[in-house]
Coordinates of C-alpha atoms and ligand atoms in Angstrom, one line a residue:
X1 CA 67.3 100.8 106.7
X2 CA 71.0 99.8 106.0
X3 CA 72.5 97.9 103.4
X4 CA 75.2 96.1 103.7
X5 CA 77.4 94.6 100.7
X6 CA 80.1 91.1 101.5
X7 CA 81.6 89.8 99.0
X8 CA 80.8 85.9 99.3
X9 CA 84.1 84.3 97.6
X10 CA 87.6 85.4 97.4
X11 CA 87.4 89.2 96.2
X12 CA 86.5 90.9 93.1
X13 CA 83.2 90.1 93.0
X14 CA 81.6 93.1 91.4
X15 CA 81.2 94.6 94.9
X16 CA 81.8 98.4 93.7
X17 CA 79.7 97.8 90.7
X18 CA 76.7 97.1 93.3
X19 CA 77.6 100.1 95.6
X20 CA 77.4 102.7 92.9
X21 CA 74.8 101.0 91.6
X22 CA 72.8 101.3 94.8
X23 CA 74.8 104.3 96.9
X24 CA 72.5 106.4 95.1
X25 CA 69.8 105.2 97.1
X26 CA 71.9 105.9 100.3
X27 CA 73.5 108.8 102.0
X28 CA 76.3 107.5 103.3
X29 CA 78.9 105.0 102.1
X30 CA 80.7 103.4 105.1
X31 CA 83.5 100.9 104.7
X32 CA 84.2 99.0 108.0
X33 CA 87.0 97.4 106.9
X34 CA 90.6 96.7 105.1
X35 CA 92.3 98.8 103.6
X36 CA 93.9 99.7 99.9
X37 CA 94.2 96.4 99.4
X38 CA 90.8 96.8 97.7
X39 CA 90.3 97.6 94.8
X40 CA 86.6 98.5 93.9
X41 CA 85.9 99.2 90.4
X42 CA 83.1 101.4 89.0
X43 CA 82.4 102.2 85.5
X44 CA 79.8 105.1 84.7
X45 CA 78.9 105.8 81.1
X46 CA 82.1 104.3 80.3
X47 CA 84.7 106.1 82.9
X48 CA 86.3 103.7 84.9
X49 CA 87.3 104.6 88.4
X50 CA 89.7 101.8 90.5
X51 CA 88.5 103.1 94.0
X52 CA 91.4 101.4 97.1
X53 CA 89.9 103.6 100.0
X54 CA 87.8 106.3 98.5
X55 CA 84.2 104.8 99.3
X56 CA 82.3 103.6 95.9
X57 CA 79.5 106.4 96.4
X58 CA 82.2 109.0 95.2
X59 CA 81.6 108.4 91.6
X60 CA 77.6 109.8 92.3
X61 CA 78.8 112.4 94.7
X62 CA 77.2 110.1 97.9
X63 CA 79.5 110.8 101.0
X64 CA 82.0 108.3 101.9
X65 CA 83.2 107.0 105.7
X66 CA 86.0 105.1 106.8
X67 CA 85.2 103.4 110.0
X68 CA 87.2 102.6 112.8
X69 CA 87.5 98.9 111.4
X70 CA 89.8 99.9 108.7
X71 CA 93.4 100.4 108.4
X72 CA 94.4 103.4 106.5
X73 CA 97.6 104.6 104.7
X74 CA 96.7 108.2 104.1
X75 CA 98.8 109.0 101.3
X76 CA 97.0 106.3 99.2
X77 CA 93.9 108.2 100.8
X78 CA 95.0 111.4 99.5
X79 CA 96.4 110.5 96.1
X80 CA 92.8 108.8 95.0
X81 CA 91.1 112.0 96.6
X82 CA 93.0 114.4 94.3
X83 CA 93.2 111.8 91.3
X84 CA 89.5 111.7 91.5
X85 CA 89.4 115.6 92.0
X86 CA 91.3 115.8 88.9
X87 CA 88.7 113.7 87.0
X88 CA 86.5 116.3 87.9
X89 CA 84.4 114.7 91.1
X90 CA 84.6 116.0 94.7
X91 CA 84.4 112.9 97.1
X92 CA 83.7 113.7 100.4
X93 CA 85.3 111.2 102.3
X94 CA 85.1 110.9 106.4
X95 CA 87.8 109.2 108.6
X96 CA 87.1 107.6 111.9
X97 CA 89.4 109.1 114.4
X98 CA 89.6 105.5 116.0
X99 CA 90.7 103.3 113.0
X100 CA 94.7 102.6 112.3
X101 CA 96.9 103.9 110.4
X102 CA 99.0 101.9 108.1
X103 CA 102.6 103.2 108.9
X104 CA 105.7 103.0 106.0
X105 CA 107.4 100.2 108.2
X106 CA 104.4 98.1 108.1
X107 CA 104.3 97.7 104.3
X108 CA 108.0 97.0 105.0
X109 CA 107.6 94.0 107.4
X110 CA 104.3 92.9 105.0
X111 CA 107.2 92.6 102.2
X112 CA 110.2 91.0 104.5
X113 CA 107.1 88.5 105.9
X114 CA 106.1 87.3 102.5
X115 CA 109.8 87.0 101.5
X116 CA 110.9 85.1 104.1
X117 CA 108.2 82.8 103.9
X118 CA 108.5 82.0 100.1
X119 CA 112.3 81.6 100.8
X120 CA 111.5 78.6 103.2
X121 CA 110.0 76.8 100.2
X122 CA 107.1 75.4 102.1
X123 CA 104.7 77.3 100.2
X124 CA 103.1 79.2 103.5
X125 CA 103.4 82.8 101.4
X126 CA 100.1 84.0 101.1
X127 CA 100.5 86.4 98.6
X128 CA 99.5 89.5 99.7
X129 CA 99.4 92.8 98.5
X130 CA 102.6 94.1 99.9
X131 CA 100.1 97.1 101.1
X132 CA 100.9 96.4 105.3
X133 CA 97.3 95.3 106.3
X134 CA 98.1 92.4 108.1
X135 CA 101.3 93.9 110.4
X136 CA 98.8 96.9 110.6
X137 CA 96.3 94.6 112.0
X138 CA 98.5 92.6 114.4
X139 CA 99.7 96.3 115.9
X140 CA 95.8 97.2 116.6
X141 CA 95.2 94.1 118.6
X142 CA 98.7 94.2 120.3
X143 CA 97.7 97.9 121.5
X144 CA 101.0 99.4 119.9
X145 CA 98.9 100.8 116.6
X146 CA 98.8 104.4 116.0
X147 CA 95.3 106.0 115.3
X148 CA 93.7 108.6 113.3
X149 CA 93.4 110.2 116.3
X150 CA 97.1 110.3 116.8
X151 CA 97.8 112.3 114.3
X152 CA 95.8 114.8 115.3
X153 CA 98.1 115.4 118.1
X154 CA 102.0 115.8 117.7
X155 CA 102.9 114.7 121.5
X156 CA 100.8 111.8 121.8
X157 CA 102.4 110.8 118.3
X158 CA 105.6 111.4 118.9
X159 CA 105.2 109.0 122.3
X160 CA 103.8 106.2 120.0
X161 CA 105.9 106.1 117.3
X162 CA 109.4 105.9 120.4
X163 CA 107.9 103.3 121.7
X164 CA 106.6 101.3 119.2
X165 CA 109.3 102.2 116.2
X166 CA 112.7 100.4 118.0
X167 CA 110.7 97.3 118.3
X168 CA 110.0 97.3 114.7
X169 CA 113.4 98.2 114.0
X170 CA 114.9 95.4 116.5
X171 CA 112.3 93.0 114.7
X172 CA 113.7 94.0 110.8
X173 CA 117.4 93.7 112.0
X174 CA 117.9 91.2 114.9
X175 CA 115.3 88.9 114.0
X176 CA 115.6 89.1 110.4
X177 CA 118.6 90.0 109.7
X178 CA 118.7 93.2 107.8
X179 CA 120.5 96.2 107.6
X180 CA 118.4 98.9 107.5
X181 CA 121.3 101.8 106.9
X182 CA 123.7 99.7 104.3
X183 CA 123.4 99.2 100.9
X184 CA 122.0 95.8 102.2
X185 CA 118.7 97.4 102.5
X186 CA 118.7 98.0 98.9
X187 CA 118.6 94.2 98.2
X188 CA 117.1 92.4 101.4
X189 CA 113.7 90.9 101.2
X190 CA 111.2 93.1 101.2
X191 CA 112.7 95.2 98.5
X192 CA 109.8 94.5 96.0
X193 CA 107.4 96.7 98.2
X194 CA 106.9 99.8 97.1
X195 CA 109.6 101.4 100.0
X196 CA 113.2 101.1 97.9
X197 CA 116.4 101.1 100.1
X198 CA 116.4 105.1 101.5
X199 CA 112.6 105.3 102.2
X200 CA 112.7 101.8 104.3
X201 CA 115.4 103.4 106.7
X202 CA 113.0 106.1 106.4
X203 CA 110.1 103.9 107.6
X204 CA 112.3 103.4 110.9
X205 CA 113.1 106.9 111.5
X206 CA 111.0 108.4 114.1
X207 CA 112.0 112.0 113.5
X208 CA 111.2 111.3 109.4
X209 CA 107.5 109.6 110.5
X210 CA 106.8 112.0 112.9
X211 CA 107.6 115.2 110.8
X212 CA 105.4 113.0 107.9
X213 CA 102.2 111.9 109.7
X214 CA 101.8 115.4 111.9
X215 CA 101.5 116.8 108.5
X216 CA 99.2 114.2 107.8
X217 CA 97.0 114.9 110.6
X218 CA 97.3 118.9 109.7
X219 CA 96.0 118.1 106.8
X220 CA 93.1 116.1 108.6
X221 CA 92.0 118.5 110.6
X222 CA 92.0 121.6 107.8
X223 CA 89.8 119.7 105.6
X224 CA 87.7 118.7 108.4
X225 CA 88.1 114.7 107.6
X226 CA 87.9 113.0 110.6
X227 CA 85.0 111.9 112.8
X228 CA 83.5 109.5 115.5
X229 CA 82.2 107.7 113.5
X230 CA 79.6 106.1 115.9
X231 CA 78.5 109.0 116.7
X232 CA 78.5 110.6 113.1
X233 CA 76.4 107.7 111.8
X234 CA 74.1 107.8 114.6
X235 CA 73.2 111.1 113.7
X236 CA 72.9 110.5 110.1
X237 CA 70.5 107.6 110.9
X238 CA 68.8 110.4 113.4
X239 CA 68.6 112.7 110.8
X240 CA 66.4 110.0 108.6
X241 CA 69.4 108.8 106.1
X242 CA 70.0 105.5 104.7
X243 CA 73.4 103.9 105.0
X244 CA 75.4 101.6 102.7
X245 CA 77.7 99.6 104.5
X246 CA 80.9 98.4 101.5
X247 CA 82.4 95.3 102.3
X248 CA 86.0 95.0 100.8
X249 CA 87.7 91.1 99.6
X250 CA 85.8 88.5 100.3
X251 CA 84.1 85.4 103.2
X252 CA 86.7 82.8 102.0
X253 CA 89.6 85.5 103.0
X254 CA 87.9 86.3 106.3
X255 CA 90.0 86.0 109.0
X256 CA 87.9 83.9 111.1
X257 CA 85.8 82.5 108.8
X258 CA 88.1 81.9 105.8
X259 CA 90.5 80.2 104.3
X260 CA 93.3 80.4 107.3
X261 CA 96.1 81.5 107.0
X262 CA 95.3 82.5 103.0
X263 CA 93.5 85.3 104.6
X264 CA 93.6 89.2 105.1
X265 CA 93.9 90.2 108.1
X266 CA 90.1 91.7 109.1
X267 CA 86.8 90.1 108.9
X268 CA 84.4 91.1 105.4
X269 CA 81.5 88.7 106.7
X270 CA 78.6 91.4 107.8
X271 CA 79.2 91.1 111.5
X272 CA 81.9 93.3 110.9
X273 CA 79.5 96.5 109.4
X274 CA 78.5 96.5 112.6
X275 CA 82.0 96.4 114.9
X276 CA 83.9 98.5 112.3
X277 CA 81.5 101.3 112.0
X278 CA 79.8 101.5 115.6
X279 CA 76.6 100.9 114.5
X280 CA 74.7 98.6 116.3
X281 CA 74.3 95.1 115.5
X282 CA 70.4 95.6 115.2
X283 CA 70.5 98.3 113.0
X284 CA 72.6 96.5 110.4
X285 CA 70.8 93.1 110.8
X286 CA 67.6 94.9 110.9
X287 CA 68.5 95.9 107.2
X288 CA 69.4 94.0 104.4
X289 CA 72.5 92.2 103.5
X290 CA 73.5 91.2 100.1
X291 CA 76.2 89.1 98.9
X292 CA 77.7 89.8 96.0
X293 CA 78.7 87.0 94.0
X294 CA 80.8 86.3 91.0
X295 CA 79.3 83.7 88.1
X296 CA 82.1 81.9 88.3
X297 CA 85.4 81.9 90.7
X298 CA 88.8 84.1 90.8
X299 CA 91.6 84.0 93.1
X300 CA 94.4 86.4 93.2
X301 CA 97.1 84.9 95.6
X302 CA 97.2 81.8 97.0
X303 CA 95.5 79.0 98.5
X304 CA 93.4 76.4 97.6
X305 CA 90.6 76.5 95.2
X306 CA 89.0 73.3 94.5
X307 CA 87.8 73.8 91.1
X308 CA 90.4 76.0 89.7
X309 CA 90.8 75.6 85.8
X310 CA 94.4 74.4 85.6
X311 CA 94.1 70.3 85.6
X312 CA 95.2 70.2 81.7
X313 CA 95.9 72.4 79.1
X314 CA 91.3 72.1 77.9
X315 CA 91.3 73.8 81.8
X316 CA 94.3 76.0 81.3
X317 CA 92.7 77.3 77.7
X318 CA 89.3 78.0 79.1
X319 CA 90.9 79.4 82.3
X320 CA 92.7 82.0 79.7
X321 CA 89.5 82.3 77.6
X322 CA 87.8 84.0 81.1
X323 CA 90.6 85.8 82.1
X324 CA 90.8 87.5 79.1
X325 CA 86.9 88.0 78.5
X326 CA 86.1 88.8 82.5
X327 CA 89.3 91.3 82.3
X328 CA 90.4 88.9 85.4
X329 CA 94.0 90.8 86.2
X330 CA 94.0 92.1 89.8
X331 CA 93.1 95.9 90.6
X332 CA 95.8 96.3 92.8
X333 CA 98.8 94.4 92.2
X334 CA 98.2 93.9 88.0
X335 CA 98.5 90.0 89.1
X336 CA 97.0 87.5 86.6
X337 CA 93.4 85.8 88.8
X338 CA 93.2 82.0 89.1
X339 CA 90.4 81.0 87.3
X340 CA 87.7 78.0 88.2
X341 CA 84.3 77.5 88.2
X342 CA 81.4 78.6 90.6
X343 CA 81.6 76.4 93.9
X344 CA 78.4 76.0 95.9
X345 CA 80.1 75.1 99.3
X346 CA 81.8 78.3 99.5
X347 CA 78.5 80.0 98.9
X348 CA 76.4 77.8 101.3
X349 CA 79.2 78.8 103.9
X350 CA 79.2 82.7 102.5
X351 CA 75.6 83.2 102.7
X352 CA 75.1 81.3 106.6
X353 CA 78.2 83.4 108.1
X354 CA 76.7 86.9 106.9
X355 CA 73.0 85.8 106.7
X356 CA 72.4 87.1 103.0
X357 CA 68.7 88.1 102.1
X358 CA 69.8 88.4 98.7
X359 CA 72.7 87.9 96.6
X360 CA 74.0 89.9 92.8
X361 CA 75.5 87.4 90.8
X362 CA 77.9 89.4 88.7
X363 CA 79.4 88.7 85.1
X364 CA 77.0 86.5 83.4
X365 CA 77.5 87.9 80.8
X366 CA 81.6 86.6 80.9
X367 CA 80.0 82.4 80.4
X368 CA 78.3 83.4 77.6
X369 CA 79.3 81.3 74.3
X370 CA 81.6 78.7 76.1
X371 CA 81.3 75.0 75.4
X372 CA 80.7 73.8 78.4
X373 CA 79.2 75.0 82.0
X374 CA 79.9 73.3 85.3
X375 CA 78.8 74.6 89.3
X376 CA 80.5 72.6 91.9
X377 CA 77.7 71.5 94.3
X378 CA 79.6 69.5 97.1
X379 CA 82.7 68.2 97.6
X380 CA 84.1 64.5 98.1
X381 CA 86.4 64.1 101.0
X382 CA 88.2 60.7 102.1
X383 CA 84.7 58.7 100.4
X384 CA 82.5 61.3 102.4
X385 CA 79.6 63.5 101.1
X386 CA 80.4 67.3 102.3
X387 CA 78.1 70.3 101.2
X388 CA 80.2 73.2 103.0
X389 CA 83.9 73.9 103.0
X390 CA 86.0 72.5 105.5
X391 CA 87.6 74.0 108.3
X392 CA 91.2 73.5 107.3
X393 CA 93.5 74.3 104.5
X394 CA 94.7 70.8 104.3
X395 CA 90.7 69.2 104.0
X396 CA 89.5 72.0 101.6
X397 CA 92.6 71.4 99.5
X398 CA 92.3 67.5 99.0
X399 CA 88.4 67.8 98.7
X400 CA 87.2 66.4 95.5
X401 CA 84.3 68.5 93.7
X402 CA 81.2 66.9 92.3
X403 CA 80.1 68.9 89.6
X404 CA 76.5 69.2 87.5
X405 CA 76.9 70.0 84.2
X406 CA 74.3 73.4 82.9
X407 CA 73.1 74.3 79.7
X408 CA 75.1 77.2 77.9
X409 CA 74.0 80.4 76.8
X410 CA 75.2 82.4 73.7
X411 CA 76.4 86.0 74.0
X412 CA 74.0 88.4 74.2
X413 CA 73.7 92.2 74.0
X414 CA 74.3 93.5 77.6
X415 CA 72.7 96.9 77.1
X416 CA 69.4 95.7 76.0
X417 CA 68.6 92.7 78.5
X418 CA 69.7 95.3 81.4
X419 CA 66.9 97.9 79.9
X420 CA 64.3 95.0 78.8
X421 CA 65.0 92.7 81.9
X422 CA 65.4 89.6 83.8
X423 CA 62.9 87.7 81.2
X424 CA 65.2 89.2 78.5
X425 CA 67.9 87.2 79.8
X426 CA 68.7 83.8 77.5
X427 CA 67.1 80.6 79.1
X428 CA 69.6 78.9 80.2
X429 CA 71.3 81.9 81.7
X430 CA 68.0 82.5 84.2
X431 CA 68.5 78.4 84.5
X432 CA 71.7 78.9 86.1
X433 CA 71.1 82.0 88.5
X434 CA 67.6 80.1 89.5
X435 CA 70.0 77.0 89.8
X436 CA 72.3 78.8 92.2
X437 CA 69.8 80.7 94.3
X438 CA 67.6 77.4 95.0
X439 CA 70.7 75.8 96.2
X440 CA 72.0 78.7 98.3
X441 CA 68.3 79.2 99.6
X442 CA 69.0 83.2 98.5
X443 CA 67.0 85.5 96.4
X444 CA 68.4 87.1 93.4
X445 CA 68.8 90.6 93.7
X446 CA 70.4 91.4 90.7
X447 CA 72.5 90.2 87.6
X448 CA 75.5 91.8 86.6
X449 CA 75.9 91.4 82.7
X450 CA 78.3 94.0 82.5
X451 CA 81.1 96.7 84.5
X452 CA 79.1 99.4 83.4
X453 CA 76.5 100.7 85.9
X454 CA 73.8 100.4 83.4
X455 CA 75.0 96.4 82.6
X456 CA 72.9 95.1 85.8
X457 CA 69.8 93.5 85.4
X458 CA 67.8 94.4 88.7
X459 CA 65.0 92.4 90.3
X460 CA 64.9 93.8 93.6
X461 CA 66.4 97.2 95.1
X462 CA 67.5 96.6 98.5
X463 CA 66.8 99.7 99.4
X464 CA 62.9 99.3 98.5
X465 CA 63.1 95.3 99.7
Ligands
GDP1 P1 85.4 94.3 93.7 O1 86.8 94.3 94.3 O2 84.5 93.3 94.2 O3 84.8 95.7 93.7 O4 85.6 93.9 92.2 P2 86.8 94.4 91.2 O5 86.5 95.8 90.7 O6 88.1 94.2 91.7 O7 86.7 93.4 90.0 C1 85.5 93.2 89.3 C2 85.8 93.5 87.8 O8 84.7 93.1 87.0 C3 85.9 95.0 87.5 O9 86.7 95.2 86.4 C4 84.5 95.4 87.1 O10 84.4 96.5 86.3 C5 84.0 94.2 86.4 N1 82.6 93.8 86.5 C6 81.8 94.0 87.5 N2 80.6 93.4 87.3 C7 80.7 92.8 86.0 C8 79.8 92.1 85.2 O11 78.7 91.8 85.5 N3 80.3 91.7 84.0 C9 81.6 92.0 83.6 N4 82.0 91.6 82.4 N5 82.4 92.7 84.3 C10 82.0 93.1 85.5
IMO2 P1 88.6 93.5 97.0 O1 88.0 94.4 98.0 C1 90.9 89.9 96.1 C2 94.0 88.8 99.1 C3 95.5 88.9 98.7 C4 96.1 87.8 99.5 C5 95.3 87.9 100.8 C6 96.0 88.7 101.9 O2 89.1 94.2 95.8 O3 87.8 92.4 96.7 P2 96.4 91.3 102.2 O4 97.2 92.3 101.4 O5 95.0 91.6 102.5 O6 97.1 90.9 103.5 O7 96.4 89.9 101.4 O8 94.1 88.5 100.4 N1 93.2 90.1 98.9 C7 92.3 90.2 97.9 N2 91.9 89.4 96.9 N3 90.3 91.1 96.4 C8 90.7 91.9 97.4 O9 90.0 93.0 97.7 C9 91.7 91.5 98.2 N4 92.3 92.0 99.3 C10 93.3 91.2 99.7 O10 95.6 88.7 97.3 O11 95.8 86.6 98.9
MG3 MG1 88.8 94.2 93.7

């Protein structure tokens, strides 16, 4: 049996919450794609972990894969290995010898990208994480990427990085402009990544990348990191284990099926479990596949989002009163998340595109005590009924949501409802998640009334489904 885990909005849906909750159950934690633009929270007994790359089994010891549908900067990789080291765990963390590697001069062009495009003033910036996963992406499916496997092998490195480095150098100063050797570099666009002016010639400096990333791979191959990772999970599945398949960000910022272009670069929706990790199709559909789903909606970075709090200052005053309570700042970048209220249409559409058999609906516990509860069931568009979101940015942002108006629940003591149950939830709180499942034509899995892995209110391990 497999697991898989999709986050059904826009990110930040509890999604690491759920994989430590239920990695002890598996063997293996796989992500199949992203990169450290995730940022997975767990909290155990109170410790908080921020996980960007390092699988979420780590905090119980389960071991962790990255599959060859990721992009990986290694040094992030690294640094959360001996940061979590330090905190006294051991993750054991796997790297598929066929995903990418985020190079310094991608996070460079991700910065000059996103500068340039807010410059223009017509708004197409999409906000990003300045981490490189989309120029990463768009170097994997123009066959210029450089692979795990690369760094295993000076030569062959060296040969990628002279072919592929002057383009990206010609691209930076002919197309865009900038001096990569002046104090220019210091200034241009692009600056607010974290390269400053010396390490972005650096980032275009094939002797400085190649004497970098062959130390990268040494380091690879002494600790014995990287695998196929088909054929390590094949054998793992052989051997009788059960795999956990972490989806990082979110359906609406899939690639294909998301908000385009206020996307990442890689596809979340569960198809991908199966094309990033080289397990087969029927394996991971054969399993379950749970979406995980926040109570009500946050955006970091932009894009529409019909039923964002922010009409008048009421909706800019409850938006704040969330924020603060659901701790809604982004792992990552720090950024302050956009705020509205739980829209059905993005779930209908989440829960079709990945074929959920259950979903976790996750910080019920942050609506409790407001004055008022709305779910946006459909949408109006141009005088016309629409139940799903629409395929455009333009449509989605001009659709109109019709809302139902729920019962509120007051706080309640986290702790004890986890430990007595789902019937220990208030009324009106089981109301809404039997609201939202009926409409979504989903089970509930499991209620998330809390970060702290003890905080969920379970009705149904996957792993015993
Ligand atoms: P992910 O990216 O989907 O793993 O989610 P993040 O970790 O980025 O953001 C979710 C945040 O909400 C984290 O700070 C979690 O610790 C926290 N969290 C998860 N589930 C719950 C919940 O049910 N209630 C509350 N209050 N916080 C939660
Ligand atoms: P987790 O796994 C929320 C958003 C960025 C931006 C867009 C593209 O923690 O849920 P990218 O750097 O990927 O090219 O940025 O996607 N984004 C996320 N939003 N949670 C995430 O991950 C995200 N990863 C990327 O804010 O709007
Ligand atoms: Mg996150």
């Amino acid at each position: 049996m497999t697991l898989t885990i999709v986050g059904s909005q826009l990110g930040d849906e509890g999604k690491g919450a759920l994989v430590d909750r239920w990695g002890g159950d598996a063997d293996v934690v796989v992500r199949y794609q992203g990169g450290d633009n995730a940022g997975h929270t767990v909290v155990e007994g109170g410790a908080e972990y921020k996980l960007s790359l390092v699988p979420s089994g780590a905090v119980r010891g389960t071991v962790g894969v990255l599959g060859n549908g990721c992009v990986v900067n290694p040094n992030t990789l690294f640094t959360e290995i001996d940061d979590l080291r330090e905190r006294g765990l051991d993750p054991d963390v796997r790297v598929a010898r066929r995903a990418h590697v985020i190079m310094p001069y991608h996070r460079v062009l991700d910065g000059i990208e996103e500068e340039v495009k807010a410059d223009d003033d017509a708004g197409d910036e999409v906000g990003t994480t300045g981490r490189g996963i989309g120029p990463t992406y768009e170097d994997k499916a123009g066959r210029r990427g450089i692979r795990v496997a690369d760094l295993l092998d000076p030569d062959a490195l060296r040969e990628k990085l002279e072919y592929v480095v002057p383009q990206k150098r010609a691209l930076v100063e002919d197309v865009y402009g900038i001096d990569l050797t002046g104090s220019e570099a210091q200034s241009a666009p692009g600056s607010r990544t974290q390269s400053g002016g010396d390490d972005r010639a650096e980032a275009f400096d094939v002797d400085a990348l190649h004497e970098e990333f062959a130390a990268i791979g040494e380091r690879l191959a002494d600790e014995g990191m990287t695998v196929n990772c088909s054929d390590y999970l094949h054998s793992r599945r052989e051997a009788g284990d059960e795999i956990l398949f972490e989806g990082a960000q979110g359906t609406h910022i899939d690639v294909d099926h998301g908000n385009y272009p206020f996307v990442t670069s890689s596809n979340p929706t569960a198809g991908a479990a199966a094309v990033g990790s080289g397990v087969g199709v029927t394996t991971v559909g054969a399993g379950e596949v749970v979406g995980i789903v926040k109570a009500y909606l946050s955006r970091v970075g932009e894009g529409p989002m019909p039923t964002e709090l922010d009409g008048d200052a009421d909706e800019e005053a409850l938006a704040d009163e969330i924020r603060e309570r659901g701790g809604e700042f982004g792992t990552v970048t720090g950024r302050p998340r956009r705020i509205g209220w739980l829209d059905l249409p993005m779930l209908r559409h989440a829960a079709r595109v990945s074929g959920f058999t259950g979903v976790a609906v996750n910080h019920v516990d942050v609506l409790a005590g407001l004055d008022e509860l709305k779910v946006c069931t459909g949408y109006e568009l141009d005088g016309e009924a629409l139940d799903t979101v629409p395929t455009t940015t333009d449509r989605w942002e001009r659709c109109e949501p019709v809302y139902e108006t729920l019962d509120t629940w007051e706080p309640f003591d986290s702790a004890a409802v986890a430990e007595a149950g789902y019937d220990a939830l208030p009324e009106a709180a089981r109301e809404y998640l039997e609201f939202v499942a009926d409409e979504i034509d989903t089970p509930v899995y499991a209620v998330g009334v809390g970060p702290d892995r003890e905080e969920t209110v379970e009705l149904t391990n996957p792993f015993e489904a």
